[in-house]
Short mmCIF file of C-alpha atoms (C1' of nucleotides) in Angstrom, two decimals:
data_model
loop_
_atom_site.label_atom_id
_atom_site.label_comp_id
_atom_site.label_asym_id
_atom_site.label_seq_id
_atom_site.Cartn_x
_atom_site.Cartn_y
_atom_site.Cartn_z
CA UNK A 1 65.57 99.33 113.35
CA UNK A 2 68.89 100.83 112.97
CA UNK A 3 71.68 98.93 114.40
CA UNK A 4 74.60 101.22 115.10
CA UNK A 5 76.74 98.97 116.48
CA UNK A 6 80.04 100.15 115.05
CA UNK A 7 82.61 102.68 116.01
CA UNK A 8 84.38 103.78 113.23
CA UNK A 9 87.12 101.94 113.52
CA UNK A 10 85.14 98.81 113.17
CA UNK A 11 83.06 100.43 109.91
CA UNK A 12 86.15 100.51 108.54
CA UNK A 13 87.71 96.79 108.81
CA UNK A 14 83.95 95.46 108.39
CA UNK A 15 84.22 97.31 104.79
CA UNK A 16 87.45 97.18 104.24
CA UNK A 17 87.78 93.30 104.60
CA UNK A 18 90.86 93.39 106.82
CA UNK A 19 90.51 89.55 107.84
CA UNK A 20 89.98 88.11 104.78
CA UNK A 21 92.61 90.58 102.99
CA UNK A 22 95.39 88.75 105.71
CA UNK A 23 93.92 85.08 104.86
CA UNK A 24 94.53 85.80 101.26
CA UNK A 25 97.35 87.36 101.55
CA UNK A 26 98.74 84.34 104.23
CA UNK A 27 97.63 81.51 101.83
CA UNK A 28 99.48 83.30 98.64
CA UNK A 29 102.49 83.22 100.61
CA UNK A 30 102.29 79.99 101.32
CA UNK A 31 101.79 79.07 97.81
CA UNK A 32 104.73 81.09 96.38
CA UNK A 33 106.91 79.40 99.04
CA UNK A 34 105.54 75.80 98.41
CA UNK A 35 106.79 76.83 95.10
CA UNK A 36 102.85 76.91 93.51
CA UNK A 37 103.09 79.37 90.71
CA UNK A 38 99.72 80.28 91.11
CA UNK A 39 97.64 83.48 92.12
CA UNK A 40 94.78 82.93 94.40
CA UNK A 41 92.72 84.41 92.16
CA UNK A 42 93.70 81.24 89.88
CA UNK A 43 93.21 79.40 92.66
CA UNK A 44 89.60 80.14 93.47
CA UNK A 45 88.69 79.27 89.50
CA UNK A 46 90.69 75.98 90.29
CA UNK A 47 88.95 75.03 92.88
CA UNK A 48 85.98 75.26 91.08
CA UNK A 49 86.93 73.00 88.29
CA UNK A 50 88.22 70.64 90.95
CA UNK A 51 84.62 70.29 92.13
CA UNK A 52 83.15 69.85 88.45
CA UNK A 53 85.13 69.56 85.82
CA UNK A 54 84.25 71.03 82.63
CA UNK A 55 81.94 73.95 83.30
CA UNK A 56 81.25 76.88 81.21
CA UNK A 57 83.07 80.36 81.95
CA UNK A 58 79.25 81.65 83.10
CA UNK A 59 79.47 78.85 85.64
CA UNK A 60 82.81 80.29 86.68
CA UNK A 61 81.38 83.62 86.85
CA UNK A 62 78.45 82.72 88.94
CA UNK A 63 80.56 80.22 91.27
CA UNK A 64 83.14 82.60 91.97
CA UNK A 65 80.95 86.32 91.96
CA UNK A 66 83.00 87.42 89.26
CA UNK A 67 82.09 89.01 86.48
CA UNK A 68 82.70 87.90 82.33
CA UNK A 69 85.68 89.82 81.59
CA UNK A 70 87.41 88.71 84.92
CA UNK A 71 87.04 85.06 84.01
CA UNK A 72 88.01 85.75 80.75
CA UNK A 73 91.30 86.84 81.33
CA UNK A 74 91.75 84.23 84.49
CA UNK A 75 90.96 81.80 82.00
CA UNK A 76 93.40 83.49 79.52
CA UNK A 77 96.06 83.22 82.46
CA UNK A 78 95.48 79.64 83.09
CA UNK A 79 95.97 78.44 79.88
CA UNK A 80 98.99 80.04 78.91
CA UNK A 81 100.14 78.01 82.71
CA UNK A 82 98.21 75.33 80.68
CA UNK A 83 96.23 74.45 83.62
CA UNK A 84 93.10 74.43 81.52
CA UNK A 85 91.68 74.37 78.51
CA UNK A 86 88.78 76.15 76.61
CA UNK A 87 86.64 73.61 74.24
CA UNK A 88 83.85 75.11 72.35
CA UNK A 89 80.53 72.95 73.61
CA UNK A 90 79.07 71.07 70.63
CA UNK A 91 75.77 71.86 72.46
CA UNK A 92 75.65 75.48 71.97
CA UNK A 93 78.89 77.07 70.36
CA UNK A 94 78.57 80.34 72.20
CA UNK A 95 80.05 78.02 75.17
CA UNK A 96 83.56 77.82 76.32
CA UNK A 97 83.87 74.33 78.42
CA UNK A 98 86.87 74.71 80.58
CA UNK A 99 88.55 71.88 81.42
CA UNK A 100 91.39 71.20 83.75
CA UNK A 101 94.71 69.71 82.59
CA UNK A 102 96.89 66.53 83.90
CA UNK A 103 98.89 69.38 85.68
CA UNK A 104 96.23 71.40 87.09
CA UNK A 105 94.66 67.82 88.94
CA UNK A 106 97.90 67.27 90.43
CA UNK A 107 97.72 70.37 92.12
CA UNK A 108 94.70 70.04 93.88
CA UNK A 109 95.78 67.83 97.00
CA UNK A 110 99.08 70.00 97.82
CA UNK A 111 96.91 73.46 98.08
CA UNK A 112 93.66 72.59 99.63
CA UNK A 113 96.00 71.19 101.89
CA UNK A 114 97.48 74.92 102.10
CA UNK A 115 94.36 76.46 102.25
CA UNK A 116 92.92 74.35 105.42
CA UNK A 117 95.86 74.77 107.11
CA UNK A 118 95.84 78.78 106.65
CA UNK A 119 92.06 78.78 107.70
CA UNK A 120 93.17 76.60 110.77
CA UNK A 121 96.41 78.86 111.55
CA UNK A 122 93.85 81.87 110.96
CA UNK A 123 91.14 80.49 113.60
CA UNK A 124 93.28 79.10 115.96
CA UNK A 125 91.93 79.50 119.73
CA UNK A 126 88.60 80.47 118.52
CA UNK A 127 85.85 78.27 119.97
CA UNK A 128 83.61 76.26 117.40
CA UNK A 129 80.73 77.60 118.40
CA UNK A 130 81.94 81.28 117.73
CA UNK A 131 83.18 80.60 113.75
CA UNK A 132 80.15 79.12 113.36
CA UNK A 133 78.16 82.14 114.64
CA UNK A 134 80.98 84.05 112.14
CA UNK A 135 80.21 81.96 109.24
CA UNK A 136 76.23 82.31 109.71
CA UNK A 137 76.48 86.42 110.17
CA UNK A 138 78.69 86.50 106.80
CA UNK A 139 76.22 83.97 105.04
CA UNK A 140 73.30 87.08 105.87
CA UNK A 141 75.58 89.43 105.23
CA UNK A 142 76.00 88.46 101.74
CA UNK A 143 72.06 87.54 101.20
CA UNK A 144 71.22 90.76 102.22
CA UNK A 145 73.32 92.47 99.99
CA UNK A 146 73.64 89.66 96.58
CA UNK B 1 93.94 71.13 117.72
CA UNK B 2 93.46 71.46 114.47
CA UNK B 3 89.88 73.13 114.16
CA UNK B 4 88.21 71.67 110.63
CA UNK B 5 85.22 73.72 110.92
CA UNK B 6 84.90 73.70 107.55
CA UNK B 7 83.22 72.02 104.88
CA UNK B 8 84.63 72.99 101.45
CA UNK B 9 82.08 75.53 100.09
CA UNK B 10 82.49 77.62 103.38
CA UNK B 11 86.09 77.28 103.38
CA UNK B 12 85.82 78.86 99.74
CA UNK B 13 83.89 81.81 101.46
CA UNK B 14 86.19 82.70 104.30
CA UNK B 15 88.60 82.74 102.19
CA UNK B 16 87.26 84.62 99.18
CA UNK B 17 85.92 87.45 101.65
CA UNK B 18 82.66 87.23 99.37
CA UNK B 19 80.67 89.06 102.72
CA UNK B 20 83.24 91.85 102.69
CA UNK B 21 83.18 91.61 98.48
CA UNK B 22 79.56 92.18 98.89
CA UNK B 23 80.08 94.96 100.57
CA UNK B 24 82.14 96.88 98.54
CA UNK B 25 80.18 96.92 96.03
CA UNK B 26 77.42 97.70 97.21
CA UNK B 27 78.96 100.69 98.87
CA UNK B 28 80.91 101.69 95.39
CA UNK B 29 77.62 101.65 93.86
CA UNK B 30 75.98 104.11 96.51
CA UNK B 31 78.80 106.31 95.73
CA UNK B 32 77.65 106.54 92.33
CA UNK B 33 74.31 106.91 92.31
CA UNK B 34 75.05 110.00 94.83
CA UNK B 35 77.54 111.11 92.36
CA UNK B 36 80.05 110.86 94.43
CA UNK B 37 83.32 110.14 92.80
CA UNK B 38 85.10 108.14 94.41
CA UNK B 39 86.45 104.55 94.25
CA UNK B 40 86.40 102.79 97.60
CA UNK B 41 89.83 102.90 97.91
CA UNK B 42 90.62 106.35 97.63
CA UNK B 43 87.50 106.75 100.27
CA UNK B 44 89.68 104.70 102.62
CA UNK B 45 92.15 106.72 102.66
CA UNK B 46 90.40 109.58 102.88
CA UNK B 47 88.68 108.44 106.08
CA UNK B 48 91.95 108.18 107.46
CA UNK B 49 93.07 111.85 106.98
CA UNK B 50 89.14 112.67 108.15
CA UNK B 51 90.31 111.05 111.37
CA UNK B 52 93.66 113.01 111.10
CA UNK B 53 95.12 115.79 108.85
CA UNK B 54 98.73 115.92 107.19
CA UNK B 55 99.98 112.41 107.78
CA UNK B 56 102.43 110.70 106.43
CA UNK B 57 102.10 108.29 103.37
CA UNK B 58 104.02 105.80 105.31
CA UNK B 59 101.10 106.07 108.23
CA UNK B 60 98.90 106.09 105.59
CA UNK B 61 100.58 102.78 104.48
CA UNK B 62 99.82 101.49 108.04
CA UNK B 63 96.38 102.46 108.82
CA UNK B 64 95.15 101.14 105.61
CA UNK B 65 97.82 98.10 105.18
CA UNK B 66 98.74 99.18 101.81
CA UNK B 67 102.32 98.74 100.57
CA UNK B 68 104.15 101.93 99.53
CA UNK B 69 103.52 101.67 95.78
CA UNK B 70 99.94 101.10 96.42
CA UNK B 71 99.76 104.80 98.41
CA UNK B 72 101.78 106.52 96.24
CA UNK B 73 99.48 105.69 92.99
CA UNK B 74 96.59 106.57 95.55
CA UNK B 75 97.73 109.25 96.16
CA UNK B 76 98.77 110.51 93.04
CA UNK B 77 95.10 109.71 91.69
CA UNK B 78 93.69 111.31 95.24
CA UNK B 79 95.66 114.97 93.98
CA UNK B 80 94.40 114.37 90.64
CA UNK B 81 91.07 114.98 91.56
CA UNK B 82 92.17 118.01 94.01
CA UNK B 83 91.07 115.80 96.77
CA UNK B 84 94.49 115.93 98.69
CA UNK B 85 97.77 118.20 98.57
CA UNK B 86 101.23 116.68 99.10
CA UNK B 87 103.55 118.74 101.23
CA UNK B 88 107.03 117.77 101.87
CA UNK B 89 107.46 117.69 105.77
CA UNK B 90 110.15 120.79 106.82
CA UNK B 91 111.46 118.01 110.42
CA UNK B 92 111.77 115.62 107.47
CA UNK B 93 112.22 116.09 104.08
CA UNK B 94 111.76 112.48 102.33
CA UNK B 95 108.12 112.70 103.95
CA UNK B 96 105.40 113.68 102.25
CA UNK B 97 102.52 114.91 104.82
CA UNK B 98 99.12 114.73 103.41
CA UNK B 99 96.20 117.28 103.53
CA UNK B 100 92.71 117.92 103.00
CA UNK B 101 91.67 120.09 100.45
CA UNK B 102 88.43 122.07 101.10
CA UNK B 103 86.35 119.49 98.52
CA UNK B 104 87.83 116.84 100.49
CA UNK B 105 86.33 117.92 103.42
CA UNK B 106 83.03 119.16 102.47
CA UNK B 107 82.56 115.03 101.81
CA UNK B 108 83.31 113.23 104.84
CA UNK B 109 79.44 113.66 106.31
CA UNK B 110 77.71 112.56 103.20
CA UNK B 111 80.35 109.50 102.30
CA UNK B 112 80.41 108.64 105.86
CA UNK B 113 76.33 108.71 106.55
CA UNK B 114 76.46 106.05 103.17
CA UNK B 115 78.70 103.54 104.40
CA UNK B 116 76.93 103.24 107.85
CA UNK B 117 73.79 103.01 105.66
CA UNK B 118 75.41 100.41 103.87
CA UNK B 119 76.04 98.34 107.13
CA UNK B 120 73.22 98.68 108.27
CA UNK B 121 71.53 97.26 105.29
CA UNK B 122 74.02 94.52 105.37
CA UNK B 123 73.72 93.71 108.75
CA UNK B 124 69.84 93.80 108.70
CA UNK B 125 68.33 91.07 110.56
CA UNK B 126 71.59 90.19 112.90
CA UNK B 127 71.01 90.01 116.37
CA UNK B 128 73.53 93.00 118.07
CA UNK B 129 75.32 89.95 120.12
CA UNK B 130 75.91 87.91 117.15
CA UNK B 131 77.29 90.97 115.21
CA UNK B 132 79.76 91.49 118.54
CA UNK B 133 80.90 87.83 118.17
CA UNK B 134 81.53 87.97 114.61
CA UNK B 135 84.00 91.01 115.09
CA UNK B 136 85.64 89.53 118.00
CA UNK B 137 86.48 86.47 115.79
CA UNK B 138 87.65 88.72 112.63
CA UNK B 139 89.94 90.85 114.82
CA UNK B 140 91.46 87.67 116.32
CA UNK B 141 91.61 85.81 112.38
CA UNK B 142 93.43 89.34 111.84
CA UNK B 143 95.59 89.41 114.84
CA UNK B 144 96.59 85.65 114.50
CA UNK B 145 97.98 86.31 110.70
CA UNK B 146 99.59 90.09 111.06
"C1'" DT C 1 62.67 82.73 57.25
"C1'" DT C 2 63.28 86.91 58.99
"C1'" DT C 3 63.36 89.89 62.79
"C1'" DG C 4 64.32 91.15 67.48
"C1'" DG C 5 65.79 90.07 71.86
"C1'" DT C 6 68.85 87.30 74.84
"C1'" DT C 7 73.02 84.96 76.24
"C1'" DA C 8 78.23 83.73 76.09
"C1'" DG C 9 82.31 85.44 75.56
"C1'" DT C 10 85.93 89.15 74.18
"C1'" DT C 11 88.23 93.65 74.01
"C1'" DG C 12 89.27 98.43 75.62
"C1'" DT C 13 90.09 101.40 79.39
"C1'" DA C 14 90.75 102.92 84.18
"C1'" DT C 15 91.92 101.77 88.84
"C1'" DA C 16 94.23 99.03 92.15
"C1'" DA C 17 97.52 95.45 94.45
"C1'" DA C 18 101.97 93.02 95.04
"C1'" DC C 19 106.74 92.71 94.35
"C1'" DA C 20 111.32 94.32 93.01
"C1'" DA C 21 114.45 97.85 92.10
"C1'" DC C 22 115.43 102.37 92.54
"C1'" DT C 23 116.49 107.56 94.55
"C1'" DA C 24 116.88 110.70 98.21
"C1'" DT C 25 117.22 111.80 102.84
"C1'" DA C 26 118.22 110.78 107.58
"C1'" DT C 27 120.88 108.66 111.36
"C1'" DG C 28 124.24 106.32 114.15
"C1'" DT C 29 129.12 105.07 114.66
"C1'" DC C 30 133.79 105.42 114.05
"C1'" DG D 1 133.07 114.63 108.88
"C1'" DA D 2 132.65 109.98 106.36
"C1'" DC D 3 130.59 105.74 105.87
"C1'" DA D 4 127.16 102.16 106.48
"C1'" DT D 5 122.57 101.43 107.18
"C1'" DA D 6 117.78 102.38 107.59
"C1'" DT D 7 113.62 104.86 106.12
"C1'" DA D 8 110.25 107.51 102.83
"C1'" DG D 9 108.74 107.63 98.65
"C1'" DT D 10 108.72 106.55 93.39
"C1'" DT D 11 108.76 103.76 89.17
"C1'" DG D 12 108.28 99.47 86.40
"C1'" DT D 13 105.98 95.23 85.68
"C1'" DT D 14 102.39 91.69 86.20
"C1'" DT D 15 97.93 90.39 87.65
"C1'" DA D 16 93.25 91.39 88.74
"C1'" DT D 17 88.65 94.08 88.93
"C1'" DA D 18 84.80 96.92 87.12
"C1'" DC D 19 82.31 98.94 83.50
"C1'" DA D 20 81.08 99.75 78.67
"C1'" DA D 21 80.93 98.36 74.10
"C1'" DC D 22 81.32 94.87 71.09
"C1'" DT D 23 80.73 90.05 68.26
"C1'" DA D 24 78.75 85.62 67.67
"C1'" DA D 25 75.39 82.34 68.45
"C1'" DC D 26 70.90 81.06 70.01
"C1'" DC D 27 65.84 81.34 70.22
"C1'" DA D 28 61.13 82.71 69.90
"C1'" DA D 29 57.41 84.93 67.45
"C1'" DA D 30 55.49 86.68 63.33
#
DNA sequence: TTTGGTTAGTTGTATAAACAACTATATGTC
DNA sequence: GACATATAGTTGTTTATACAACTAACCAAA
């Protein structure tokens, strides 16, 4: 069964991401004028690390769909903002352990604060029901193409 | 009313784009394999100019919301491969109005039949109502942050 | 223990995005 | 016509992504 059920127009911001182009691009201005020096690229490894601490760069890789050299040079980028660190794992020295430093915890509260309210500003006067709907058709959209 | 629809890993989504992420790359990668290429950028703006011929960068700049810098260096690359011709507009001479070339042209059909086969594959599965809702919400996430 | 394959991470290169600063042209007002 | 201001496009810089090629460490099988 094909389902046609765009006009162009729509092809286009389906592919193109238009949405979530404006919610990233909303939330990094609200970081740059909340005075976070911080890319949302950064961010999205942060936020991460705020969940578990001390992962490997793979795990960053897989958690945030990049691939190695992107996390690489994220990682590079957040330690020169010494946000993290790299420690070799004892375990298997192949590993990078990143860790996050006593500056990188303090910014967690101040920008998922940010981030809910951009998501909040983003879906205001849309009915539960409907985001949810949203959230499930992305969820297949990204199974059926992962 | 604050709406906090969502638990942390689906905030992460939303706000990552991963569906739209998805696909991208699955539609660069269809480019490829058909030889075609093209990066998906460069195919956006060529849809554009598919739609209409010998516009300006700066409407350019608004029907894919680019910035400036970001068309010209499309652009540039875009009459690198002889895909477009700059000409400098005789009503106003700081515009440049873009064309077509022939090779352009001859690849609108097969690009275009790609990324509808592309969202089809990605929307496999999707009932045609909740695919409706879905947009409707984007377009209003996109409409409350422009 | 050696060999061969796999995994983790890095480096090189090309393309793209965002922002600031710039040039050139146009326009509206005196 | 001259000046101030706005608009179209370019250039420089930083950050990020994708892909390919690479190094180092691990591991399994002979």
């Amino acid at each position: 069964m094909s389902n046609n059920q765009f006009r162009k127009g729509e092809l286009y911001s389906f592919i193109t991401g238009k949405a979530s182009i404006a919610i990233a691009r909303r939330l990094q201005k609200k970081f740059n004028t909340a005075g976070l020096n911080l890319t949302i690229e950064q961010w999205s490894v942060l936020y991460h690390l705020w969940k578990q601490d001390g992962i490997s760069q793979q795990e960053l890789c897989n958690a945030t769909f990049r691939d190695k050299p992107s996390i690489t040079r994220l990682v590079d980028n957040l330690e020169k903002l010494q946000l993290v660190k790299r420690v070799s794992s004892d375990a298997d020295r192949r590993m990078n352990l990143i860790y996050l430093t006593r500056q990188a915890q303090k910014l967690q509260e101040q920008s998922m604060g940010i981030a809910e309210e951009t998501l909040n500003e983003a879906l205001e006067g849309v009915p539960a029901e409907r985001i949810e709907i949203c959230k499930e058709v992305l969820q297949i959209v990204y199974d059926n193409l992962k």
